[in-house]
Amino acid sequence: MTIQAGQQSAASPVASQQMRAALAALRDQPIPATSKGFGRLAAAGRAPGAANPSGANPGVGGPGAGGPGAGSPGAADGTAADSIVTSASLAGRRPYLLGPDFVLPVLVLREAAMRQNIAAMAGYCAAAGVGLAPHGKTTMAPQIFARQLAAGAWGMTAATIAQVQVYRAFGVPRVLIANELADRGAIEWLAAELAADELAADPGFECYAYVDSLAGVRLLDDSLRAAGARRPLPVLVELGQPSGRAGCRSIDEALAVAKATAAAATLRLAGAAGFEGNIHGDSAAATAAAVAAFCRDLRTLGDLLPADPAGTPHLLSAGGSAYFDIVARELTAARPGRSRPEVLLRSGAYVTHDHGLYAAIGPGAGQPGRTGPALVPALELWAPVLSRPEPGLAVASAGRRDTGVDQGLPVPLRIRHTGGRETPAGRLRVTKLDDQHAHLSVPEESPLAPGDLICLGISHPCTTFDKWRVIPVADEEYRVIDAIHTFF
Amino acid sequence: MTIQAGQQSAASPVASQQMRAALAALRDQPIPATSKGFGRLAAAGRAPGAANPSGANPGVGGPGAGGPGAGSPGAADGTAADSIVTSASLAGRRPYLLGPDFVLPVLVLREAAMRQNIAAMAGYCAAAGVGLAPHGKTTMAPQIFARQLAAGAWGMTAATIAQVQVYRAFGVPRVLIANELADRGAIEWLAAELAADELAADPGFECYAYVDSLAGVRLLDDSLRAAGARRPLPVLVELGQPSGRAGCRSIDEALAVAKATAAAATLRLAGAAGFEGNIHGDSAAATAAAVAAFCRDLRTLGDLLPADPAGTPHLLSAGGSAYFDIVARELTAARPGRSRPEVLLRSGAYVTHDHGLYAAIGPGAGQPGRTGPALVPALELWAPVLSRPEPGLAVASAGRRDTGVDQGLPVPLRIRHTGGRETPAGRLRVTKLDDQHAHLSVPEESPLAPGDLICLGISHPCTTFDKWRVIPVADEEYRVIDAIHTFF
């Protein structure tokens, strides 16, 4: 098996019949009027005064989304099928994001930027000779997964079994669970899913997980035995750092876990993995040096693992969204007498990049000696100014419910004044977010007034995507041409 | 109009035909297998290997929830209708939360605690002679709204038009938008919704909003005129604090806004409001004193407002979840020559309370001189230990994707060891949350091991509810007897 980006797409069932069918169905599903931002557009097909079509259609339309206001096809309330809003229908309608069709605040995904990021990362990995298993936790959006897989990704990374369940519902063929498993019920589910796959008309589900302790190997082996697992689960031994997250704290400890793994009948030792994203030094240079040192240890662990009895090459995986360039460099560096390992990056945030955390610490401008793919921020949050209660203060309608704040506050990019004129955000700053409000520091001479719109860049896409169930996708003229469904 | 809790239920259409029908439909909607926690239980009705029933049923089942894995009734894949999991069906099945049916981590709502909180708050408001418009942003769960309304709530509070759209989809009859409105498209939607209600078979939608500036009054009046609004929108003048959020910065300013409101043909001056939850003093006593002073100013504003031409009493509203006791006391205090105002609290978090923020600063134990309803924490987050990589460190499978962290980290309550024995959490502490992981400080002698479960209390229900689309509701034996759908 080779997992270089340019080659893996041929080897992976990246667009299985099952996945194509599930995505086609998703694209044709009505966007519920209860989806934040879509409440006006999606409700337009409702008969006047019929505020609650679901009352007339119990059981039709899914909960949490296809429920009240969804405007289900075939509803008996006079809804015309051509007024139903779906991802697919938006491509034809092309409603304007900043016009009356959308209710603000609204998060928007810029199609051109996302397309560039997916292509740039695929090209970067191909050139570096590494594979990519994008971390799907960032977006939890199967429509985006499909584009990442079509661009050559090896498979998708997940953090939890609940995420794997979403991936499987959409037919993602190959999953790396970058985590230990310890929930016996969840392990039983996985064993059953793998067993069912073997009996399916369109088999091909592969799943990998981590182990980092003898106790964990026993728990996993026992649980898989109890579940009657039919084929060994491939697992990677995780290497960690002192005071870090999970993972063995030394190469020797990891080798002992690897040995126990190789001896467990329900497991197959498939390689080694680690996560460098939690490493912090006193400076950017110190962090980069510590990340490199960790990667060299991981490489050494990989070199020392017992070989697979069947000759299957081991995987070596690391690489979040901040330091994947260092990971790729260190894990693929030539070592005398050693073959080049099969390296798998797991970056997730690259797909939208951001205006905060990853813009600051990812490879590229401002990071001397670090080169990476040309990523551009793809997410914007648009919010109206509600109040200008003091000369130096504005309050806008966007809060913790709309964007992540754990890695920094959103960044004002532009102001769209009443009438449509846009100006740069200048010295406008977000100083605080409440649940539903942004507090902004405003130059006193600014004409910013209620009704003006603020375009905000975000920091940390992972905790921004999870605030939105349906995200409009816009072209460069802010015409909405698609919508992405998330499954958090 | 009187809005005392004991009387308002008779006056309000709290269980309109529309709301009953929408909730009945919601309770019968299949819980999708893509709902975090429900991936095993909800998928049990699927035929083996049929990982994606939606592929065979395009257009059936709602997006984002009723999609793949939902097991829609009538699916052609061998699904038995009695294996579909719904809120209603859980009452009969009563699956065990901590058994293999549920995938961890999982958030659980304890029925008895929620019931107590709803009753205690209703009783408290009735005794205090104030009305309650619970802030629905906390849960965005119409099933909970219905219980709050049935307990006598005046209506529901919302922060945004998107929230009002969810409320209306479920037929909530009376809404207080505790916010200014500045999105012209959203205002147009509201005007159309109110107009449609007048023509409906079951009319009765009432909606209130805030104004805090002359510019805002003009914007709202212009937008309502442009939308052809048919009846005046009742608005409350918002009073704020220096360096606070929105709201006029003085009583004089608020009176000028009130005068402009009264003169606007599309608006009706309906009272005054404020938010004290952002007030912070150097000590608990200083904060309480500042909150009380603000409430007295708000009361004075209410006393000075021009009377309604038709004689409708003004509303006076304040009260988040931290200081509502002080609000109730100050706004209802006797004033010579003044009638007792119609006071409306807007607390939202009371419905589940918490083990963090509100346990610490709400009325009750530890707050000398402040008495309130007897609230108990109703939310718990259960997560498995994945790794014990160092004697003093454990890593569990729960993160920022599962609980709010903006008002403090979750609090370990109990450990459930493999085999089912429970022990108190003792000196276990959460030190950090990543997106999908909890870092825990562990006494070195603790036997905590992978597979053990940790029960966490949460801080700030508002930013915890929004991490979950379907939340199991359990009895005191952790049998799951219901499920709550959220609409964030």
Coordinates of N, CA and C in Angstrom, one line a residue, chain A residues 68-195:
Chain A
P68 N -40.8 21.2 12.1 CA -41.7 22.4 11.8 C -41.0 23.4 10.9
G69 N -41.7 23.8 9.9 CA -41.2 24.8 9.0 C -40.3 24.3 7.9
A70 N -40.1 23.0 7.9 CA -39.2 22.5 6.9 C -39.8 22.6 5.5
G71 N -41.1 22.6 5.4 CA -41.7 22.7 4.1 C -41.4 21.4 3.3
S72 N -41.9 20.3 3.9 CA -41.6 19.0 3.3 C -42.3 18.8 2.0
P73 N -41.6 18.1 1.0 CA -42.3 17.9 -0.2 C -43.6 17.1 0.0
G74 N -44.6 17.4 -0.7 CA -45.8 16.7 -0.6 C -46.7 17.2 0.6
A75 N -46.2 18.2 1.2 CA -47.0 18.7 2.3 C -48.4 19.2 1.8
A76 N -49.4 19.1 2.6 CA -50.8 19.3 2.1 C -51.2 20.8 2.3
D77 N -50.2 21.7 2.5 CA -50.6 23.0 2.9 C -50.4 24.0 1.7
G78 N -50.3 23.5 0.5 CA -50.2 24.4 -0.6 C -48.8 24.7 -1.0
T79 N -47.8 24.0 -0.3 CA -46.4 24.3 -0.7 C -46.1 23.8 -2.1
A80 N -45.5 24.6 -2.9 CA -45.1 24.2 -4.2 C -43.7 23.6 -4.1
A81 N -43.5 22.5 -4.8 CA -42.3 21.7 -4.7 C -41.1 22.6 -5.1
D82 N -41.3 23.5 -6.1 CA -40.2 24.3 -6.5 C -39.8 25.4 -5.6
S83 N -40.6 25.6 -4.5 CA -40.2 26.6 -3.5 C -39.4 26.0 -2.4
I84 N -39.3 24.7 -2.4 CA -38.5 24.1 -1.3 C -37.0 24.4 -1.5
V85 N -36.4 24.8 -0.4 CA -34.9 25.2 -0.5 C -34.1 24.0 -0.1
T86 N -33.2 23.6 -1.0 CA -32.2 22.5 -0.7 C -30.9 23.0 -1.2
S87 N -29.9 22.2 -0.8 CA -28.5 22.5 -1.2 C -28.5 22.6 -2.7
A88 N -29.1 21.6 -3.4 CA -29.1 21.6 -4.8 C -29.9 22.7 -5.5
S89 N -31.0 23.1 -4.8 CA -31.8 24.2 -5.5 C -31.1 25.6 -5.4
L90 N -30.2 25.7 -4.4 CA -29.5 27.0 -4.3 C -28.6 27.3 -5.5
A91 N -28.1 26.3 -6.1 CA -27.2 26.5 -7.2 C -28.0 27.2 -8.3
G92 N -29.3 27.0 -8.4 CA -30.1 27.6 -9.5 C -30.6 29.0 -9.0
R93 N -31.0 29.1 -7.8 CA -31.6 30.3 -7.3 C -30.6 31.4 -7.1
R94 N -29.4 31.0 -6.5 CA -28.4 32.0 -6.2 C -28.9 33.2 -5.4
P95 N -29.5 33.0 -4.3 CA -30.0 34.2 -3.5 C -28.8 34.9 -3.0
Y96 N -29.0 36.2 -2.8 CA -27.9 37.1 -2.3 C -27.8 37.0 -0.8
L97 N -26.6 36.7 -0.3 CA -26.4 36.5 1.1 C -26.8 37.7 2.0
L98 N -26.5 38.9 1.4 CA -26.6 40.1 2.3 C -27.9 40.9 1.9
G99 N -28.8 40.2 1.2 CA -30.1 40.8 1.0 C -31.1 40.2 2.0
P100 N -32.4 40.5 1.7 CA -33.4 40.1 2.7 C -33.7 38.6 2.8
D101 N -33.1 37.8 1.9 CA -33.4 36.3 2.0 C -32.8 35.7 3.2
F102 N -31.7 36.2 3.7 CA -31.0 35.5 4.8 C -31.2 36.4 6.1
V103 N -31.4 35.7 7.2 CA -31.5 36.3 8.5 C -30.1 36.4 9.2
L104 N -29.8 37.5 9.6 CA -28.4 37.7 10.2 C -28.5 37.5 11.8
P105 N -27.4 37.1 12.4 CA -26.1 36.8 11.9 C -26.1 35.5 11.1
V106 N -25.2 35.5 10.1 CA -25.0 34.3 9.3 C -23.6 34.0 9.0
L107 N -23.2 32.7 9.1 CA -21.9 32.3 8.8 C -21.9 31.9 7.3
V108 N -20.8 32.3 6.6 CA -20.8 31.9 5.2 C -19.4 31.3 4.9
L109 N -19.5 30.3 4.0 CA -18.3 29.6 3.5 C -18.1 30.1 2.1
R110 N -16.9 30.6 1.9 CA -16.6 31.1 0.5 C -16.1 30.0 -0.3
E111 N -16.8 29.7 -1.4 CA -16.5 28.5 -2.2 C -15.1 28.6 -2.8
A112 N -14.7 29.7 -3.3 CA -13.4 29.8 -4.0 C -12.3 29.6 -3.0
A113 N -12.4 30.1 -1.8 CA -11.4 29.9 -0.8 C -11.3 28.4 -0.4
M114 N -12.5 27.8 -0.2 CA -12.4 26.4 0.2 C -11.8 25.5 -0.9
R115 N -12.2 25.8 -2.1 CA -11.7 25.1 -3.3 C -10.2 25.2 -3.3
Q116 N -9.7 26.4 -3.2 CA -8.3 26.6 -3.2 C -7.6 25.8 -2.1
N117 N -8.1 25.9 -0.9 CA -7.5 25.2 0.2 C -7.4 23.7 0.0
I118 N -8.5 23.1 -0.5 CA -8.5 21.7 -0.7 C -7.5 21.3 -1.7
A119 N -7.4 22.1 -2.8 CA -6.5 21.8 -3.8 C -5.0 22.0 -3.4
A120 N -4.8 23.1 -2.6 CA -3.5 23.4 -2.2 C -2.9 22.4 -1.2
M121 N -3.8 21.9 -0.3 CA -3.3 20.9 0.6 C -3.1 19.6 -0.1
A122 N -3.9 19.2 -1.0 CA -3.7 18.0 -1.8 C -2.4 18.1 -2.5
G123 N -2.1 19.2 -3.1 CA -0.9 19.4 -3.9 C 0.3 19.4 -3.0
Y124 N 0.2 20.0 -1.8 CA 1.3 20.0 -0.9 C 1.6 18.6 -0.4
C125 N 0.6 17.8 -0.1 CA 0.9 16.5 0.4 C 1.5 15.6 -0.7
A126 N 1.0 15.8 -1.9 CA 1.5 15.0 -3.0 C 3.0 15.3 -3.2
A127 N 3.3 16.6 -3.1 CA 4.7 17.0 -3.3 C 5.6 16.6 -2.2
A128 N 5.0 16.5 -1.0 CA 5.8 16.1 0.2 C 5.8 14.6 0.3
G129 N 5.0 13.9 -0.5 CA 5.0 12.5 -0.5 C 4.4 11.9 0.8
V130 N 3.4 12.6 1.3 CA 2.7 12.1 2.5 C 1.2 12.0 2.1
G131 N 0.5 11.2 2.9 CA -0.9 11.0 2.7 C -1.6 12.0 3.6
L132 N -2.9 12.2 3.4 CA -3.7 13.1 4.2 C -5.0 12.4 4.6
A133 N -5.3 12.3 5.9 CA -6.5 11.9 6.4 C -7.2 13.1 7.2
P134 N -7.8 14.0 6.4 CA -8.3 15.2 7.0 C -9.1 14.9 8.3
H135 N -8.9 15.7 9.3 CA -9.7 15.5 10.5 C -11.1 16.0 10.3
G136 N -12.1 15.1 10.2 CA -13.5 15.5 9.9 C -14.2 16.2 11.0
K137 N -13.6 16.1 12.2 CA -14.2 16.8 13.4 C -14.3 18.3 13.1
T138 N -13.4 18.8 12.3 CA -13.5 20.3 12.0 C -14.8 20.7 11.5
T139 N -15.3 20.0 10.5 CA -16.5 20.4 9.8 C -17.7 19.5 10.0
M140 N -17.4 18.2 10.3 CA -18.5 17.2 10.4 C -19.5 17.4 9.3
A141 N -19.0 17.6 8.1 CA -19.8 17.9 6.9 C -19.5 16.9 5.8
P142 N -20.3 15.9 5.7 CA -20.0 14.9 4.6 C -19.9 15.5 3.2
Q143 N -20.6 16.6 2.9 CA -20.4 17.2 1.6 C -18.9 17.7 1.4
I144 N -18.3 18.2 2.5 CA -16.9 18.6 2.4 C -16.0 17.4 2.4
F145 N -16.3 16.3 3.2 CA -15.5 15.1 3.2 C -15.4 14.6 1.8
A146 N -16.5 14.6 1.0 CA -16.5 14.0 -0.3 C -15.5 14.8 -1.2
R147 N -15.4 16.1 -1.0 CA -14.5 16.9 -1.8 C -13.0 16.6 -1.4
Q148 N -12.8 16.4 -0.1 CA -11.5 16.1 0.4 C -11.1 14.7 -0.1
L149 N -12.0 13.8 -0.1 CA -11.6 12.4 -0.6 C -11.4 12.5 -2.1
A150 N -12.2 13.2 -2.8 CA -12.1 13.3 -4.3 C -10.7 14.0 -4.7
A151 N -10.2 14.8 -3.7 CA -8.9 15.4 -4.0 C -7.8 14.5 -3.7
G152 N -8.1 13.3 -3.2 CA -7.0 12.3 -3.0 C -6.7 11.9 -1.6
A153 N -7.6 12.4 -0.7 CA -7.3 12.0 0.7 C -7.4 10.5 0.9
W154 N -6.6 10.0 1.8 CA -6.5 8.6 2.1 C -7.8 8.1 2.8
G155 N -8.4 8.9 3.6 CA -9.6 8.6 4.3 C -9.9 9.8 5.2
M156 N -10.7 9.6 6.2 CA -11.1 10.7 7.1 C -10.6 10.3 8.5
T157 N -10.2 11.3 9.3 CA -9.8 11.1 10.7 C -11.1 11.5 11.6
A158 N -11.3 10.7 12.6 CA -12.3 11.0 13.6 C -11.7 11.0 15.0
A159 N -12.4 11.6 15.9 CA -12.0 11.6 17.3 C -12.8 10.7 18.2
T160 N -14.0 10.4 17.8 CA -15.0 9.6 18.6 C -15.7 8.6 17.8
I161 N -16.3 7.6 18.4 CA -17.2 6.7 17.7 C -18.4 7.4 17.2
A162 N -18.9 8.4 17.9 CA -20.1 9.1 17.4 C -19.8 9.8 16.1
Q163 N -18.6 10.2 15.9 CA -18.2 10.8 14.6 C -18.1 9.7 13.6
V164 N -17.6 8.6 13.9 CA -17.5 7.5 13.0 C -18.9 7.1 12.5
Q165 N -19.8 7.1 13.5 CA -21.2 6.8 13.1 C -21.8 7.7 12.0
V166 N -21.4 9.0 12.1 CA -21.8 9.9 11.1 C -21.1 9.6 9.8
Y167 N -19.8 9.3 9.9 CA -19.1 9.0 8.6 C -19.7 7.8 7.9
R168 N -20.0 6.8 8.8 CA -20.5 5.6 8.2 C -21.9 5.7 7.6
A169 N -22.7 6.6 8.2 CA -24.1 6.9 7.7 C -23.9 7.5 6.3
F170 N -22.8 8.1 6.0 CA -22.6 8.7 4.6 C -21.6 7.9 3.8
G171 N -21.2 6.7 4.3 CA -20.4 5.8 3.5 C -19.0 6.1 3.4
V172 N -18.4 6.9 4.3 CA -16.9 7.2 4.2 C -16.2 5.8 4.4
P173 N -15.4 5.5 3.4 CA -14.9 4.1 3.4 C -13.7 3.8 4.3
R174 N -12.9 4.8 4.7 CA -11.7 4.5 5.5 C -11.6 5.6 6.5
V175 N -11.5 5.2 7.8 CA -11.5 6.1 8.9 C -10.3 5.8 9.9
L176 N -9.6 6.8 10.2 CA -8.6 6.7 11.3 C -9.2 7.4 12.5
I177 N -9.4 6.6 13.5 CA -9.9 7.1 14.8 C -8.6 7.5 15.6
A178 N -8.3 8.8 15.6 CA -7.1 9.3 16.2 C -7.2 9.4 17.7
N179 N -7.6 8.3 18.3 CA -7.9 8.3 19.7 C -7.9 6.8 20.3
E180 N -7.8 6.7 21.6 CA -8.0 5.5 22.2 C -9.5 5.2 22.3
L181 N -9.9 3.9 22.4 CA -11.3 3.6 22.5 C -11.4 2.9 23.9
A182 N -12.5 3.3 24.7 CA -12.6 2.8 26.0 C -14.1 2.6 26.4
D183 N -15.0 2.9 25.5 CA -16.4 2.8 25.8 C -16.8 1.4 25.2
R184 N -17.1 0.4 26.1 CA -17.3 -0.9 25.6 C -18.4 -1.0 24.6
G185 N -19.5 -0.3 24.9 CA -20.7 -0.3 24.0 C -20.3 0.2 22.6
A186 N -19.5 1.2 22.6 CA -19.0 1.8 21.3 C -18.1 0.9 20.6
I187 N -17.3 0.2 21.3 CA -16.4 -0.8 20.6 C -17.2 -2.0 20.0
E188 N -18.2 -2.4 20.8 CA -19.2 -3.4 20.2 C -19.8 -2.9 18.9
W189 N -20.2 -1.6 18.9 CA -20.8 -1.1 17.7 C -19.9 -1.2 16.5
L190 N -18.6 -0.8 16.8 CA -17.6 -0.8 15.7 C -17.4 -2.2 15.2
A191 N -17.3 -3.2 16.1 CA -17.1 -4.5 15.7 C -18.3 -5.0 14.8
A192 N -19.5 -4.6 15.2 CA -20.7 -5.0 14.4 C -20.7 -4.3 13.1
E193 N -20.3 -3.1 13.1 CA -20.2 -2.3 11.8 C -19.2 -3.0 10.8
L194 N -18.1 -3.3 11.4 CA -17.1 -4.0 10.5 C -17.6 -5.3 10.0
A195 N -18.3 -6.1 10.9 CA -18.8 -7.4 10.5 C -19.9 -7.2 9.5

